[in-house]
Amino acid sequence: MPETRTGGQVTTTVNGSTVPAVADRPGMRRERHQRLQDQMADHGLDGLLLLGTSAVAYATGAAAPGCDSARAALLRSVALVVAGAEAPHLFTPYPEGSPPELPAAHLHAAVVVDLDDGAAVLAEALRGLVGSGARIGCDEVPHPLVRALGEFELVSASGALAAAKLCKTPDELACIRAAQHINEQAMVDVLAFLRPGVRQTDLTARFLRRVFELGAETNGIDPIWQVMPLTKAEGPWTVHGDLAFPTPSSTQVLEEGDVIWVDTGIHVGGYASDFGRTWIVGDDPRPSARQQDQFARWRAVMDAVLACCRPGATAGELTRAAVDADGGRRPWIEHFYLAHSVGTDSAEMPLVGTDLGDAFDDAMVLAPGMVLVLEPVIWDDGAAGYRSEDIYAVTDDGWMALSDHPYDPFVAA
Amino acid sequence: MTTTHRARSEHGLDHRAEGGPGDPTSLDDEALRADRRDRLFTAMATHDLDVLVLGRPAEVTFASGARQLWTAGSRPFGPACVVVASTGRTHLLAVSDHGVPPEVAHDDLFGLSWNPVNLVASLAAIGGLAAARRVGTTSSSPGFSRLVAAVAPDAEVVDGGPALEQARSPKSPEEVARIVAATAIAEAGLTAMVDALVPGVTERQLLATYLERIAAVGAPTPPTEGVVCATPRTGPVDRRSIATDAPIEAGQLVVLDPGGFHRGYEGGVGRTLVVGDEVTAAQRDLARRSRESLDAVIATCRPGATGADLCAAWTAAGAPLPPAPLAVGVGLGVEPPVIGAGIGHRHVLAPRTVLAVTGWVATEGVGGYLERDLVLVDETGPQVLSTYGRGPAGEGP
């Protein structure tokens, strides 16, 4: 493991604990369960009923194969967290992925809750495990489940879930770092394979083989190798006049000199990586002076943001530092953000610089364990632009990097 | 929302995308998109829906024809596509027109918002929504009815699932052709895994081989990463979907159950092979039992048959119902029905639906045997869409 890059005071502790090289997964699951219990108490919930893939992964720690969204919904795993219970309940088609410490009575057969007969089975289980009339936090309630759970009070789970997930434990940070490390290693091999004439899907083939050979548990997104236009006017057309990104990959052939924005993500222990770089297609790609200047501007924004990154700073301070560092321009894409977190979701709170607005950013106070995937974008109309992503965790007195990857073919000044 | 008068990029695709007739990632044909749209508006009329709000990617593909970025897993429901009967228009959550077919105009696109206030403003700008009386949604969440009330104050929110199922379930010949093309992609993945299936290889390596191959043929997204299961020759036999790093030994029965996508349509085929050259009599017997049971189920896949009929056909051949579903609908990804132990028994098969029918039998001391075939439920009888051979265990295709 290379030396960890840090900022602020040179410590790498989060609430007094060091981020371990390898996560203690049973301990991590215990800690998450306790956080959910605390949040349920704060939000007055008797239960949490979670259907979304990332929410189930968070609440139960259960592994599952990566699936297309339609299959992941119809043939889903379901989590039920009961207030005061020692462990969550898991209803799953993949019992082999359930954590070893999960009590046998908490592991249930899969329920097809998007159909009426499956929803009725889950409703019956809820009556037994939580009791009729309970107040249950939910992330999604398909209509059959609405019909089957008429006697329960269903409210949003998002407040409780988001609060539990906001600051990561050292073990969660170790999982994110492990996922990112596999993702980065695979991208070294993909970059070596990049040359004029390859198709986007050829890069995907190389990437998917390598990440699974290296130990990825699931792939999260169809890898993006987007050829950027030189000017915004070249399109594609957008609703806001800013860039179209990301666009899905195809069998498009890459050509000499293409500037491609790369974005990939995999999962380890349920936790997402997020890899973003700008590459240039060529047999011996060398950034022009203008391209190298774009990279220098990007680096300046990153340095300015990291200089503010410590507990107690606000997200608003980060956005202002980024804008100041790029001469008053807002160096990120209109429909996205300067930064987002990763966890069991590939983008989760804190989101920094979104259309939630300045007041939202000013109210978001950084705290130890928060993760920031910084993804400033430098657009230089006429010569495309530069975008990369790096992952940082807020430590007890500064930050530490969870990503560790060169910027080839760009070089730091 | 802002619009410009600039000409849109041709078909909303990059000019260098190949996009030929065989390209699994290109937009689908105009005629197929128009047919799907007609079916959707007809179903909305049948179910008296003024508006249909869709959230899942496959639903959005069906209604709009747009090509979306593929991400794994299921996300909570949110409005990604709004179909309005009174205007005949389909409104789409999309930042750009990349991958958006021309019949969905720039004015029909609404941008990505993190702020609910901005989302409400985007939806409120959709013509015909404010006057809606009945709004169908395909799923829901606590608070979703408040969102609908903010943009359609007089509307009743109802289950849009039956309307969508009516539109999606019967497959046109062109849609069946897509499913066949997707099955050919799955078969390419199966062939790659069969070639790599030697003693000592791991499930993880076979999964990597499969994913590499489907990407190499231009269709990188898998229906599931659960495609390999080496079954044990001693002790209890369970069907697993999560790949391990254990070396597979000669003589083990190995389930290979890949899928593929062609323009959003799913295909797939499942087969079981023995590693190495030697096939035991017990393994051949297991294969025979699986095939007899599966053939009995496939023979039952006719219009009007019920889920209970399919389950009865399986158990009549002697094997217990598998824990996983016996049959699942297939189209733009999996879709209802789901038929198996405790589910879907009252479902009545409609003509022109496609089912993935999976047989699984297991015997301690021998292993597990899986076969999966895609079957078109046709008036003239069941048609098996997969062409990959169903030879005895160990003989391969």
PDB file of C-alpha atoms in Angstrom, chain B residues 30-265:
ATOM      1  CA  GLU B  30     -38.703   3.895 -35.747  1.00  0.00           C
ATOM      2  CA  ALA B  31     -41.404   1.341 -36.616  1.00  0.00           C
ATOM      3  CA  LEU B  32     -40.819  -0.678 -33.457  1.00  0.00           C
ATOM      4  CA  ARG B  33     -40.838   2.465 -31.324  1.00  0.00           C
ATOM      5  CA  ALA B  34     -44.100   3.605 -32.929  1.00  0.00           C
ATOM      6  CA  ASP B  35     -45.682   0.202 -32.308  1.00  0.00           C
ATOM      7  CA  ARG B  36     -44.720   0.297 -28.625  1.00  0.00           C
ATOM      8  CA  ARG B  37     -46.083   3.832 -28.297  1.00  0.00           C
ATOM      9  CA  ASP B  38     -49.396   2.811 -29.887  1.00  0.00           C
ATOM     10  CA  ARG B  39     -49.699  -0.127 -27.493  1.00  0.00           C
ATOM     11  CA  LEU B  40     -48.955   2.112 -24.517  1.00  0.00           C
ATOM     12  CA  PHE B  41     -51.555   4.764 -25.415  1.00  0.00           C
ATOM     13  CA  THR B  42     -54.100   2.014 -26.146  1.00  0.00           C
ATOM     14  CA  ALA B  43     -53.453   0.469 -22.729  1.00  0.00           C
ATOM     15  CA  MET B  44     -53.767   3.891 -21.063  1.00  0.00           C
ATOM     16  CA  ALA B  45     -57.157   4.308 -22.736  1.00  0.00           C
ATOM     17  CA  THR B  46     -58.235   0.814 -21.641  1.00  0.00           C
ATOM     18  CA  HIS B  47     -57.339   1.618 -18.043  1.00  0.00           C
ATOM     19  CA  ASP B  48     -58.706   5.178 -18.199  1.00  0.00           C
ATOM     20  CA  LEU B  49     -55.356   6.799 -17.432  1.00  0.00           C
ATOM     21  CA  ASP B  50     -54.795  10.442 -18.335  1.00  0.00           C
ATOM     22  CA  VAL B  51     -51.126  10.281 -17.416  1.00  0.00           C
ATOM     23  CA  LEU B  52     -48.638   7.512 -16.772  1.00  0.00           C
ATOM     24  CA  VAL B  53     -45.561   8.250 -14.649  1.00  0.00           C
ATOM     25  CA  LEU B  54     -42.750   5.755 -15.178  1.00  0.00           C
ATOM     26  CA  GLY B  55     -39.589   5.301 -13.130  1.00  0.00           C
ATOM     27  CA  ARG B  56     -37.672   2.166 -14.020  1.00  0.00           C
ATOM     28  CA  PRO B  57     -35.257   2.185 -16.945  1.00  0.00           C
ATOM     29  CA  ALA B  58     -37.001  -0.628 -18.860  1.00  0.00           C
ATOM     30  CA  GLU B  59     -40.332   1.194 -18.634  1.00  0.00           C
ATOM     31  CA  VAL B  60     -38.674   4.386 -19.839  1.00  0.00           C
ATOM     32  CA  THR B  61     -37.138   2.504 -22.772  1.00  0.00           C
ATOM     33  CA  PHE B  62     -40.508   1.024 -23.694  1.00  0.00           C
ATOM     34  CA  ALA B  63     -42.300   4.370 -23.641  1.00  0.00           C
ATOM     35  CA  SER B  64     -39.646   6.679 -25.062  1.00  0.00           C
ATOM     36  CA  GLY B  65     -37.195   4.502 -26.989  1.00  0.00           C
ATOM     37  CA  ALA B  66     -34.361   6.454 -25.363  1.00  0.00           C
ATOM     38  CA  ARG B  67     -31.049   4.831 -24.637  1.00  0.00           C
ATOM     39  CA  GLN B  68     -30.111   5.390 -21.009  1.00  0.00           C
ATOM     40  CA  LEU B  69     -26.914   4.936 -19.067  1.00  0.00           C
ATOM     41  CA  TRP B  70     -26.998   1.432 -17.528  1.00  0.00           C
ATOM     42  CA  THR B  71     -26.415   1.152 -13.826  1.00  0.00           C
ATOM     43  CA  ALA B  72     -26.700  -2.007 -11.776  1.00  0.00           C
ATOM     44  CA  GLY B  73     -29.361  -2.475  -9.150  1.00  0.00           C
ATOM     45  CA  SER B  74     -32.758  -1.100  -8.306  1.00  0.00           C
ATOM     46  CA  ARG B  75     -33.234   2.496  -7.168  1.00  0.00           C
ATOM     47  CA  PRO B  76     -36.214   3.959  -5.362  1.00  0.00           C
ATOM     48  CA  PHE B  77     -39.005   5.175  -7.620  1.00  0.00           C
ATOM     49  CA  GLY B  78     -38.910   8.636  -9.102  1.00  0.00           C
ATOM     50  CA  PRO B  79     -40.470  10.238 -12.179  1.00  0.00           C
ATOM     51  CA  ALA B  80     -38.192   9.550 -15.151  1.00  0.00           C
ATOM     52  CA  CYS B  81     -40.801   9.581 -17.916  1.00  0.00           C
ATOM     53  CA  VAL B  82     -44.276  11.124 -18.087  1.00  0.00           C
ATOM     54  CA  VAL B  83     -46.709   9.981 -20.779  1.00  0.00           C
ATOM     55  CA  VAL B  84     -49.721  12.261 -21.373  1.00  0.00           C
ATOM     56  CA  ALA B  85     -52.775  10.884 -23.163  1.00  0.00           C
ATOM     57  CA  SER B  86     -54.363  14.228 -24.067  1.00  0.00           C
ATOM     58  CA  THR B  87     -51.292  15.488 -25.927  1.00  0.00           C
ATOM     59  CA  GLY B  88     -49.916  12.153 -27.088  1.00  0.00           C
ATOM     60  CA  ARG B  89     -46.471  13.218 -25.901  1.00  0.00           C
ATOM     61  CA  THR B  90     -43.788  11.423 -23.940  1.00  0.00           C
ATOM     62  CA  HIS B  91     -41.720  13.578 -21.587  1.00  0.00           C
ATOM     63  CA  LEU B  92     -38.333  12.345 -20.532  1.00  0.00           C
ATOM     64  CA  LEU B  93     -35.876  13.049 -17.733  1.00  0.00           C
ATOM     65  CA  ALA B  94     -32.757  13.631 -19.837  1.00  0.00           C
ATOM     66  CA  VAL B  95     -30.129  16.342 -19.727  1.00  0.00           C
ATOM     67  CA  SER B  96     -29.280  15.952 -23.423  1.00  0.00           C
ATOM     68  CA  ASP B  97     -30.747  14.566 -26.634  1.00  0.00           C
ATOM     69  CA  HIS B  98     -27.969  11.982 -26.903  1.00  0.00           C
ATOM     70  CA  GLY B  99     -29.672   8.632 -27.416  1.00  0.00           C
ATOM     71  CA  VAL B 100     -33.127  10.242 -27.496  1.00  0.00           C
ATOM     72  CA  PRO B 101     -35.199   9.396 -30.576  1.00  0.00           C
ATOM     73  CA  PRO B 102     -36.459  12.322 -32.667  1.00  0.00           C
ATOM     74  CA  GLU B 103     -40.133  11.900 -31.778  1.00  0.00           C
ATOM     75  CA  VAL B 104     -39.245  12.956 -28.225  1.00  0.00           C
ATOM     76  CA  ALA B 105     -38.659  16.647 -28.902  1.00  0.00           C
ATOM     77  CA  HIS B 106     -36.297  18.964 -27.079  1.00  0.00           C
ATOM     78  CA  ASP B 107     -39.330  20.571 -25.438  1.00  0.00           C
ATOM     79  CA  ASP B 108     -40.247  17.148 -24.042  1.00  0.00           C
ATOM     80  CA  LEU B 109     -36.996  16.774 -22.081  1.00  0.00           C
ATOM     81  CA  PHE B 110     -36.642  17.846 -18.467  1.00  0.00           C
ATOM     82  CA  GLY B 111     -33.348  18.123 -16.635  1.00  0.00           C
ATOM     83  CA  LEU B 112     -31.868  16.369 -13.643  1.00  0.00           C
ATOM     84  CA  SER B 113     -32.664  18.035 -10.317  1.00  0.00           C
ATOM     85  CA  TRP B 114     -31.559  17.279  -6.796  1.00  0.00           C
ATOM     86  CA  ASN B 115     -33.905  19.910  -5.447  1.00  0.00           C
ATOM     87  CA  PRO B 116     -37.556  18.802  -5.171  1.00  0.00           C
ATOM     88  CA  VAL B 117     -38.671  22.388  -5.838  1.00  0.00           C
ATOM     89  CA  ASN B 118     -36.961  22.262  -9.227  1.00  0.00           C
ATOM     90  CA  LEU B 119     -38.372  18.818  -9.962  1.00  0.00           C
ATOM     91  CA  VAL B 120     -41.894  20.085  -9.266  1.00  0.00           C
ATOM     92  CA  ALA B 121     -41.266  23.066 -11.556  1.00  0.00           C
ATOM     93  CA  SER B 122     -40.090  20.740 -14.350  1.00  0.00           C
ATOM     94  CA  LEU B 123     -43.118  18.505 -13.992  1.00  0.00           C
ATOM     95  CA  ALA B 124     -45.515  21.448 -13.706  1.00  0.00           C
ATOM     96  CA  ALA B 125     -44.357  22.632 -17.131  1.00  0.00           C
ATOM     97  CA  ILE B 126     -45.586  19.403 -18.766  1.00  0.00           C
ATOM     98  CA  GLY B 127     -48.651  20.164 -20.856  1.00  0.00           C
ATOM     99  CA  GLY B 128     -51.809  18.267 -19.911  1.00  0.00           C
ATOM    100  CA  LEU B 129     -50.563  17.141 -16.495  1.00  0.00           C
ATOM    101  CA  ALA B 130     -52.336  19.797 -14.435  1.00  0.00           C
ATOM    102  CA  ALA B 131     -55.730  18.787 -15.807  1.00  0.00           C
ATOM    103  CA  ALA B 132     -55.237  15.044 -15.267  1.00  0.00           C
ATOM    104  CA  ARG B 133     -57.920  13.134 -13.318  1.00  0.00           C
ATOM    105  CA  ARG B 134     -56.246   9.728 -13.135  1.00  0.00           C
ATOM    106  CA  VAL B 135     -52.462   9.422 -12.909  1.00  0.00           C
ATOM    107  CA  GLY B 136     -51.015   5.935 -13.063  1.00  0.00           C
ATOM    108  CA  THR B 137     -47.601   5.285 -11.542  1.00  0.00           C
ATOM    109  CA  THR B 138     -45.661   2.055 -11.798  1.00  0.00           C
ATOM    110  CA  SER B 139     -44.426   2.198  -8.238  1.00  0.00           C
ATOM    111  CA  SER B 140     -44.608   4.571  -5.343  1.00  0.00           C
ATOM    112  CA  SER B 141     -42.913   5.859  -2.244  1.00  0.00           C
ATOM    113  CA  PRO B 142     -44.086   7.642   0.888  1.00  0.00           C
ATOM    114  CA  GLY B 143     -44.608  11.236  -0.179  1.00  0.00           C
ATOM    115  CA  PHE B 144     -44.973  10.488  -3.872  1.00  0.00           C
ATOM    116  CA  SER B 145     -48.684  11.273  -3.844  1.00  0.00           C
ATOM    117  CA  ARG B 146     -47.818  14.729  -2.444  1.00  0.00           C
ATOM    118  CA  LEU B 147     -45.523  15.291  -5.432  1.00  0.00           C
ATOM    119  CA  VAL B 148     -48.326  14.323  -7.818  1.00  0.00           C
ATOM    120  CA  ALA B 149     -50.777  16.560  -5.924  1.00  0.00           C
ATOM    121  CA  ALA B 150     -48.415  19.496  -6.417  1.00  0.00           C
ATOM    122  CA  VAL B 151     -48.523  19.166 -10.211  1.00  0.00           C
ATOM    123  CA  ALA B 152     -51.921  17.522 -10.814  1.00  0.00           C
ATOM    124  CA  PRO B 153     -54.121  18.805  -7.962  1.00  0.00           C
ATOM    125  CA  ASP B 154     -57.329  17.056  -9.035  1.00  0.00           C
ATOM    126  CA  ALA B 155     -55.732  13.718  -9.848  1.00  0.00           C
ATOM    127  CA  GLU B 156     -56.240  10.382  -8.213  1.00  0.00           C
ATOM    128  CA  VAL B 157     -52.999   8.329  -8.135  1.00  0.00           C
ATOM    129  CA  VAL B 158     -53.606   4.744  -9.245  1.00  0.00           C
ATOM    130  CA  ASP B 159     -51.584   1.624  -9.992  1.00  0.00           C
ATOM    131  CA  GLY B 160     -50.272   1.968 -13.529  1.00  0.00           C
ATOM    132  CA  GLY B 161     -48.814  -1.545 -13.491  1.00  0.00           C
ATOM    133  CA  PRO B 162     -51.708  -3.324 -15.214  1.00  0.00           C
ATOM    134  CA  ALA B 163     -51.713  -0.826 -18.093  1.00  0.00           C
ATOM    135  CA  LEU B 164     -47.996  -1.204 -18.565  1.00  0.00           C
ATOM    136  CA  GLU B 165     -48.259  -4.990 -18.408  1.00  0.00           C
ATOM    137  CA  GLN B 166     -50.993  -4.954 -21.046  1.00  0.00           C
ATOM    138  CA  ALA B 167     -48.752  -2.896 -23.331  1.00  0.00           C
ATOM    139  CA  ARG B 168     -45.511  -4.770 -22.677  1.00  0.00           C
ATOM    140  CA  SER B 169     -46.477  -8.435 -22.325  1.00  0.00           C
ATOM    141  CA  PRO B 170     -47.488  -9.427 -25.873  1.00  0.00           C
ATOM    142  CA  LYS B 171     -44.365  -9.305 -28.013  1.00  0.00           C
ATOM    143  CA  SER B 172     -44.441  -8.243 -31.653  1.00  0.00           C
ATOM    144  CA  PRO B 173     -42.438 -10.380 -34.082  1.00  0.00           C
ATOM    145  CA  GLU B 174     -39.811  -7.606 -34.126  1.00  0.00           C
ATOM    146  CA  GLU B 175     -39.521  -7.724 -30.344  1.00  0.00           C
ATOM    147  CA  VAL B 176     -39.143 -11.505 -30.430  1.00  0.00           C
ATOM    148  CA  ALA B 177     -36.369 -11.001 -32.992  1.00  0.00           C
ATOM    149  CA  ARG B 178     -34.598  -8.708 -30.503  1.00  0.00           C
ATOM    150  CA  ILE B 179     -34.913 -11.344 -27.779  1.00  0.00           C
ATOM    151  CA  VAL B 180     -33.470 -13.943 -30.158  1.00  0.00           C
ATOM    152  CA  ALA B 181     -30.577 -11.580 -30.960  1.00  0.00           C
ATOM    153  CA  ALA B 182     -29.994 -11.060 -27.232  1.00  0.00           C
ATOM    154  CA  THR B 183     -30.020 -14.817 -26.741  1.00  0.00           C
ATOM    155  CA  ALA B 184     -27.312 -15.106 -29.402  1.00  0.00           C
ATOM    156  CA  ILE B 185     -25.221 -12.698 -27.287  1.00  0.00           C
ATOM    157  CA  ALA B 186     -25.848 -14.909 -24.252  1.00  0.00           C
ATOM    158  CA  GLU B 187     -24.817 -17.930 -26.320  1.00  0.00           C
ATOM    159  CA  ALA B 188     -21.558 -16.184 -27.255  1.00  0.00           C
ATOM    160  CA  GLY B 189     -20.950 -15.717 -23.538  1.00  0.00           C
ATOM    161  CA  LEU B 190     -21.853 -19.344 -22.890  1.00  0.00           C
ATOM    162  CA  THR B 191     -19.443 -20.562 -25.561  1.00  0.00           C
ATOM    163  CA  ALA B 192     -16.630 -18.478 -24.040  1.00  0.00           C
ATOM    164  CA  MET B 193     -17.298 -20.002 -20.614  1.00  0.00           C
ATOM    165  CA  VAL B 194     -17.487 -23.537 -22.026  1.00  0.00           C
ATOM    166  CA  ASP B 195     -14.119 -23.004 -23.731  1.00  0.00           C
ATOM    167  CA  ALA B 196     -12.627 -21.832 -20.422  1.00  0.00           C
ATOM    168  CA  LEU B 197     -14.174 -24.614 -18.353  1.00  0.00           C
ATOM    169  CA  VAL B 198     -11.189 -26.747 -17.374  1.00  0.00           C
ATOM    170  CA  PRO B 199     -10.209 -28.279 -14.034  1.00  0.00           C
ATOM    171  CA  GLY B 200      -8.755 -25.603 -11.742  1.00  0.00           C
ATOM    172  CA  VAL B 201     -10.646 -22.642 -13.207  1.00  0.00           C
ATOM    173  CA  THR B 202     -12.734 -20.637 -10.721  1.00  0.00           C
ATOM    174  CA  GLU B 203     -16.285 -19.313 -10.905  1.00  0.00           C
ATOM    175  CA  ARG B 204     -14.852 -15.796 -10.734  1.00  0.00           C
ATOM    176  CA  GLN B 205     -12.609 -16.438 -13.746  1.00  0.00           C
ATOM    177  CA  LEU B 206     -15.559 -17.821 -15.716  1.00  0.00           C
ATOM    178  CA  LEU B 207     -17.636 -14.735 -14.797  1.00  0.00           C
ATOM    179  CA  ALA B 208     -14.767 -12.501 -15.984  1.00  0.00           C
ATOM    180  CA  THR B 209     -14.602 -14.495 -19.234  1.00  0.00           C
ATOM    181  CA  TYR B 210     -18.343 -14.111 -19.788  1.00  0.00           C
ATOM    182  CA  LEU B 211     -18.381 -10.361 -19.142  1.00  0.00           C
ATOM    183  CA  GLU B 212     -15.368  -9.838 -21.399  1.00  0.00           C
ATOM    184  CA  ARG B 213     -17.050 -11.740 -24.226  1.00  0.00           C
ATOM    185  CA  ILE B 214     -20.424 -10.004 -24.155  1.00  0.00           C
ATOM    186  CA  ALA B 215     -18.621  -6.645 -24.101  1.00  0.00           C
ATOM    187  CA  ALA B 216     -16.453  -7.744 -27.020  1.00  0.00           C
ATOM    188  CA  VAL B 217     -19.577  -8.437 -29.092  1.00  0.00           C
ATOM    189  CA  GLY B 218     -20.750  -4.921 -28.280  1.00  0.00           C
ATOM    190  CA  ALA B 219     -23.270  -5.646 -25.508  1.00  0.00           C
ATOM    191  CA  PRO B 220     -21.474  -5.136 -22.192  1.00  0.00           C
ATOM    192  CA  THR B 221     -24.349  -5.084 -19.712  1.00  0.00           C
ATOM    193  CA  PRO B 222     -25.370  -8.419 -18.153  1.00  0.00           C
ATOM    194  CA  PRO B 223     -28.897  -9.199 -16.946  1.00  0.00           C
ATOM    195  CA  THR B 224     -27.128 -10.649 -13.905  1.00  0.00           C
ATOM    196  CA  GLU B 225     -23.582 -11.383 -12.802  1.00  0.00           C
ATOM    197  CA  GLY B 226     -24.910 -14.606 -11.247  1.00  0.00           C
ATOM    198  CA  VAL B 227     -24.039 -16.840 -14.203  1.00  0.00           C
ATOM    199  CA  VAL B 228     -21.811 -19.618 -12.810  1.00  0.00           C
ATOM    200  CA  CYS B 229     -22.389 -22.221 -10.120  1.00  0.00           C
ATOM    201  CA  ALA B 230     -20.099 -25.193  -9.635  1.00  0.00           C
ATOM    202  CA  THR B 231     -22.180 -27.721  -7.722  1.00  0.00           C
ATOM    203  CA  PRO B 232     -20.616 -30.042  -5.138  1.00  0.00           C
ATOM    204  CA  ARG B 233     -20.262 -33.815  -5.479  1.00  0.00           C
ATOM    205  CA  THR B 234     -20.658 -34.295  -1.732  1.00  0.00           C
ATOM    206  CA  GLY B 235     -23.060 -32.763   0.753  1.00  0.00           C
ATOM    207  CA  PRO B 236     -26.112 -30.546   0.219  1.00  0.00           C
ATOM    208  CA  VAL B 237     -26.495 -28.948  -3.192  1.00  0.00           C
ATOM    209  CA  ASP B 238     -27.708 -25.354  -3.410  1.00  0.00           C
ATOM    210  CA  ARG B 239     -28.029 -23.125  -6.409  1.00  0.00           C
ATOM    211  CA  ARG B 240     -25.719 -20.149  -5.775  1.00  0.00           C
ATOM    212  CA  SER B 241     -25.377 -16.936  -7.767  1.00  0.00           C
ATOM    213  CA  ILE B 242     -22.326 -15.336  -6.147  1.00  0.00           C
ATOM    214  CA  ALA B 243     -19.023 -16.410  -7.693  1.00  0.00           C
ATOM    215  CA  THR B 244     -16.326 -17.878  -5.459  1.00  0.00           C
ATOM    216  CA  ASP B 245     -12.567 -18.234  -5.893  1.00  0.00           C
ATOM    217  CA  ALA B 246     -12.516 -21.997  -5.282  1.00  0.00           C
ATOM    218  CA  PRO B 247     -10.899 -24.045  -8.076  1.00  0.00           C
ATOM    219  CA  ILE B 248     -13.457 -26.207  -9.877  1.00  0.00           C
ATOM    220  CA  GLU B 249     -12.508 -29.878  -9.929  1.00  0.00           C
ATOM    221  CA  ALA B 250     -12.824 -32.430 -12.701  1.00  0.00           C
ATOM    222  CA  GLY B 251     -16.125 -34.265 -12.475  1.00  0.00           C
ATOM    223  CA  GLN B 252     -18.142 -31.389 -10.996  1.00  0.00           C
ATOM    224  CA  LEU B 253     -21.410 -30.386 -12.619  1.00  0.00           C
ATOM    225  CA  VAL B 254     -21.159 -26.662 -13.409  1.00  0.00           C
ATOM    226  CA  VAL B 255     -24.166 -24.467 -14.124  1.00  0.00           C
ATOM    227  CA  LEU B 256     -23.568 -21.801 -16.788  1.00  0.00           C
ATOM    228  CA  ASP B 257     -26.572 -19.488 -17.036  1.00  0.00           C
ATOM    229  CA  PRO B 258     -25.692 -16.325 -18.983  1.00  0.00           C
ATOM    230  CA  GLY B 259     -27.827 -13.589 -20.497  1.00  0.00           C
ATOM    231  CA  GLY B 260     -27.445 -10.672 -22.847  1.00  0.00           C
ATOM    232  CA  PHE B 261     -29.166  -7.499 -24.013  1.00  0.00           C
ATOM    233  CA  HIS B 262     -29.947  -6.372 -27.534  1.00  0.00           C
ATOM    234  CA  ARG B 263     -31.327  -2.797 -27.651  1.00  0.00           C
ATOM    235  CA  GLY B 264     -32.712  -3.292 -24.165  1.00  0.00           C
ATOM    236  CA  TYR B 265     -34.311  -6.687 -24.837  1.00  0.00           C
TER     237      TYR B 265
END
